[in-house]
């Protein structure tokens, strides 16, 4: 029966970390790697686990790979501080690990809570994330933003229960995050040799809105779905504009 380590990387997550770690109290081990928080994130984390380490920030993928390397067990569940594992998802993972899993990694559907409701639709749902994996056969892919686990052995499996995500406090927080992430995304585009054309900057954002709002059912989520669709298209615009600027 494989044992499980939950890994969490943090920086100034005192508002989130307590609930995140409480949701995985059932795991065999919890490892928190904190990037020199200036709040009491690390102190709160130590209420849940003795495995709390402070380390300078090297980037998302590097920090998550380091956290996995520090684990005592090979099976890793990577959790962000703004995420929660529901009892249903916990039971599904525990049942899977009751014997040797047939695959080396598993994707989990993620659902986000925004403006007072769960968003079902747009690009946000189902937002499949490969988070449960055997570190001997997988690693984080090194991208500057929207990093993901790269599986080196076979195809991933898929779990059925949602991972809960609480990404933004409000619209202002959402906009600040968009500004920060689009800078990283633009740097990644340039590193990949992708320079967007003016036509691309003009056309991709409205297509993104139509995809989110109409094709992927954002309209079913009321005002929140409309706002998500608009801001997702704004993200696309800003990423492309910044990549062109650089």
PDB file of N, CA and C in Angstrom, residues 5 24 34 36 42-44 55-56 58-59 61 75 78 101 129 133 143 175 184 203 206 210 214 223 238:
ATOM      1  N   UNK A   5       2.568  11.625   0.435  1.00  0.00           N
ATOM      2  CA  UNK A   5       3.000  12.918   0.954  1.00  0.00           C
ATOM      3  C   UNK A   5       2.250  14.024   0.227  1.00  0.00           C
ATOM      4  N   UNK A  24      -6.180  18.036   4.297  1.00  0.00           N
ATOM      5  CA  UNK A  24      -5.333  16.869   3.984  1.00  0.00           C
ATOM      6  C   UNK A  24      -4.716  16.277   5.244  1.00  0.00           C
ATOM      7  N   UNK A  34       8.087  27.004   2.366  1.00  0.00           N
ATOM      8  CA  UNK A  34       7.662  28.404   2.415  1.00  0.00           C
ATOM      9  C   UNK A  34       8.752  29.312   1.865  1.00  0.00           C
ATOM     10  N   UNK A  36       9.949  32.334   2.384  1.00  0.00           N
ATOM     11  CA  UNK A  36      10.304  33.487   3.213  1.00  0.00           C
ATOM     12  C   UNK A  36       9.117  34.435   3.408  1.00  0.00           C
ATOM     13  N   UNK A  42       4.205  30.267   8.011  1.00  0.00           N
ATOM     14  CA  UNK A  42       4.993  29.126   8.489  1.00  0.00           C
ATOM     15  C   UNK A  42       4.544  28.687   9.874  1.00  0.00           C
ATOM     16  N   UNK A  43       4.236  29.639  10.739  1.00  0.00           N
ATOM     17  CA  UNK A  43       3.794  29.295  12.096  1.00  0.00           C
ATOM     18  C   UNK A  43       2.467  28.541  12.056  1.00  0.00           C
ATOM     19  N   UNK A  44       1.556  28.975  11.196  1.00  0.00           N
ATOM     20  CA  UNK A  44       0.278  28.276  11.065  1.00  0.00           C
ATOM     21  C   UNK A  44       0.503  26.875  10.506  1.00  0.00           C
ATOM     22  N   UNK A  55      12.691  28.543   2.349  1.00  0.00           N
ATOM     23  CA  UNK A  55      13.649  28.460   1.244  1.00  0.00           C
ATOM     24  C   UNK A  55      13.405  29.620   0.287  1.00  0.00           C
ATOM     25  N   UNK A  56      14.453  30.250  -0.252  1.00  0.00           N
ATOM     26  CA  UNK A  56      14.257  31.340  -1.219  1.00  0.00           C
ATOM     27  C   UNK A  56      13.470  30.867  -2.431  1.00  0.00           C
ATOM     28  N   UNK A  58      12.703  30.093  -6.103  1.00  0.00           N
ATOM     29  CA  UNK A  58      13.424  29.846  -7.353  1.00  0.00           C
ATOM     30  C   UNK A  58      12.506  29.786  -8.572  1.00  0.00           C
ATOM     31  N   UNK A  59      11.195  29.957  -8.373  1.00  0.00           N
ATOM     32  CA  UNK A  59      10.212  29.770  -9.433  1.00  0.00           C
ATOM     33  C   UNK A  59       9.254  28.646  -9.064  1.00  0.00           C
ATOM     34  N   UNK A  61       7.911  25.882 -10.682  1.00  0.00           N
ATOM     35  CA  UNK A  61       8.257  24.487 -10.933  1.00  0.00           C
ATOM     36  C   UNK A  61       9.414  24.031 -10.052  1.00  0.00           C
ATOM     37  N   UNK A  75       4.716   8.744  -3.636  1.00  0.00           N
ATOM     38  CA  UNK A  75       3.456   9.262  -4.167  1.00  0.00           C
ATOM     39  C   UNK A  75       3.187  10.637  -3.564  1.00  0.00           C
ATOM     40  N   UNK A  78       0.213  17.245  -4.865  1.00  0.00           N
ATOM     41  CA  UNK A  78       0.625  18.645  -4.826  1.00  0.00           C
ATOM     42  C   UNK A  78      -0.614  19.523  -4.669  1.00  0.00           C
ATOM     43  N   UNK A 101      -1.344   1.764  -7.566  1.00  0.00           N
ATOM     44  CA  UNK A 101      -2.173   2.317  -8.651  1.00  0.00           C
ATOM     45  C   UNK A 101      -1.683   1.836 -10.016  1.00  0.00           C
ATOM     46  N   UNK A 129      -6.202  19.079 -13.492  1.00  0.00           N
ATOM     47  CA  UNK A 129      -4.843  19.297 -13.036  1.00  0.00           C
ATOM     48  C   UNK A 129      -4.214  17.961 -12.654  1.00  0.00           C
ATOM     49  N   UNK A 133       0.748  12.067  -8.228  1.00  0.00           N
ATOM     50  CA  UNK A 133       1.733  11.439  -9.109  1.00  0.00           C
ATOM     51  C   UNK A 133       2.821  10.722  -8.318  1.00  0.00           C
ATOM     52  N   UNK A 143       7.957  25.537 -16.576  1.00  0.00           N
ATOM     53  CA  UNK A 143       7.410  26.759 -17.163  1.00  0.00           C
ATOM     54  C   UNK A 143       7.278  27.840 -16.094  1.00  0.00           C
ATOM     55  N   UNK A 175      -7.623  41.106 -10.773  1.00  0.00           N
ATOM     56  CA  UNK A 175      -6.906  41.949 -11.728  1.00  0.00           C
ATOM     57  C   UNK A 175      -5.416  42.035 -11.396  1.00  0.00           C
ATOM     58  N   UNK A 184       4.638  36.944 -16.497  1.00  0.00           N
ATOM     59  CA  UNK A 184       5.350  35.668 -16.565  1.00  0.00           C
ATOM     60  C   UNK A 184       5.012  34.915 -17.851  1.00  0.00           C
ATOM     61  N   UNK A 203      -7.413  39.651 -32.484  1.00  0.00           N
ATOM     62  CA  UNK A 203      -8.427  38.612 -32.703  1.00  0.00           C
ATOM     63  C   UNK A 203      -8.550  37.603 -31.568  1.00  0.00           C
ATOM     64  N   UNK A 206     -11.239  38.517 -28.350  1.00  0.00           N
ATOM     65  CA  UNK A 206     -12.679  38.309 -28.540  1.00  0.00           C
ATOM     66  C   UNK A 206     -13.040  36.845 -28.760  1.00  0.00           C
ATOM     67  N   UNK A 210     -15.779  34.612 -26.542  1.00  0.00           N
ATOM     68  CA  UNK A 210     -16.850  33.786 -27.110  1.00  0.00           C
ATOM     69  C   UNK A 210     -16.704  32.325 -26.677  1.00  0.00           C
ATOM     70  N   UNK A 214     -19.891  31.521 -24.455  1.00  0.00           N
ATOM     71  CA  UNK A 214     -20.891  30.775 -25.228  1.00  0.00           C
ATOM     72  C   UNK A 214     -20.552  29.290 -25.328  1.00  0.00           C
ATOM     73  N   UNK A 223     -23.969  36.636 -13.666  1.00  0.00           N
ATOM     74  CA  UNK A 223     -23.017  37.741 -13.760  1.00  0.00           C
ATOM     75  C   UNK A 223     -21.588  37.268 -13.545  1.00  0.00           C
ATOM     76  N   UNK A 238      -3.696  40.874 -22.524  1.00  0.00           N
ATOM     77  CA  UNK A 238      -2.557  41.435 -21.817  1.00  0.00           C
ATOM     78  C   UNK A 238      -1.309  40.570 -22.010  1.00  0.00           C
TER      79      UNK A 238
END
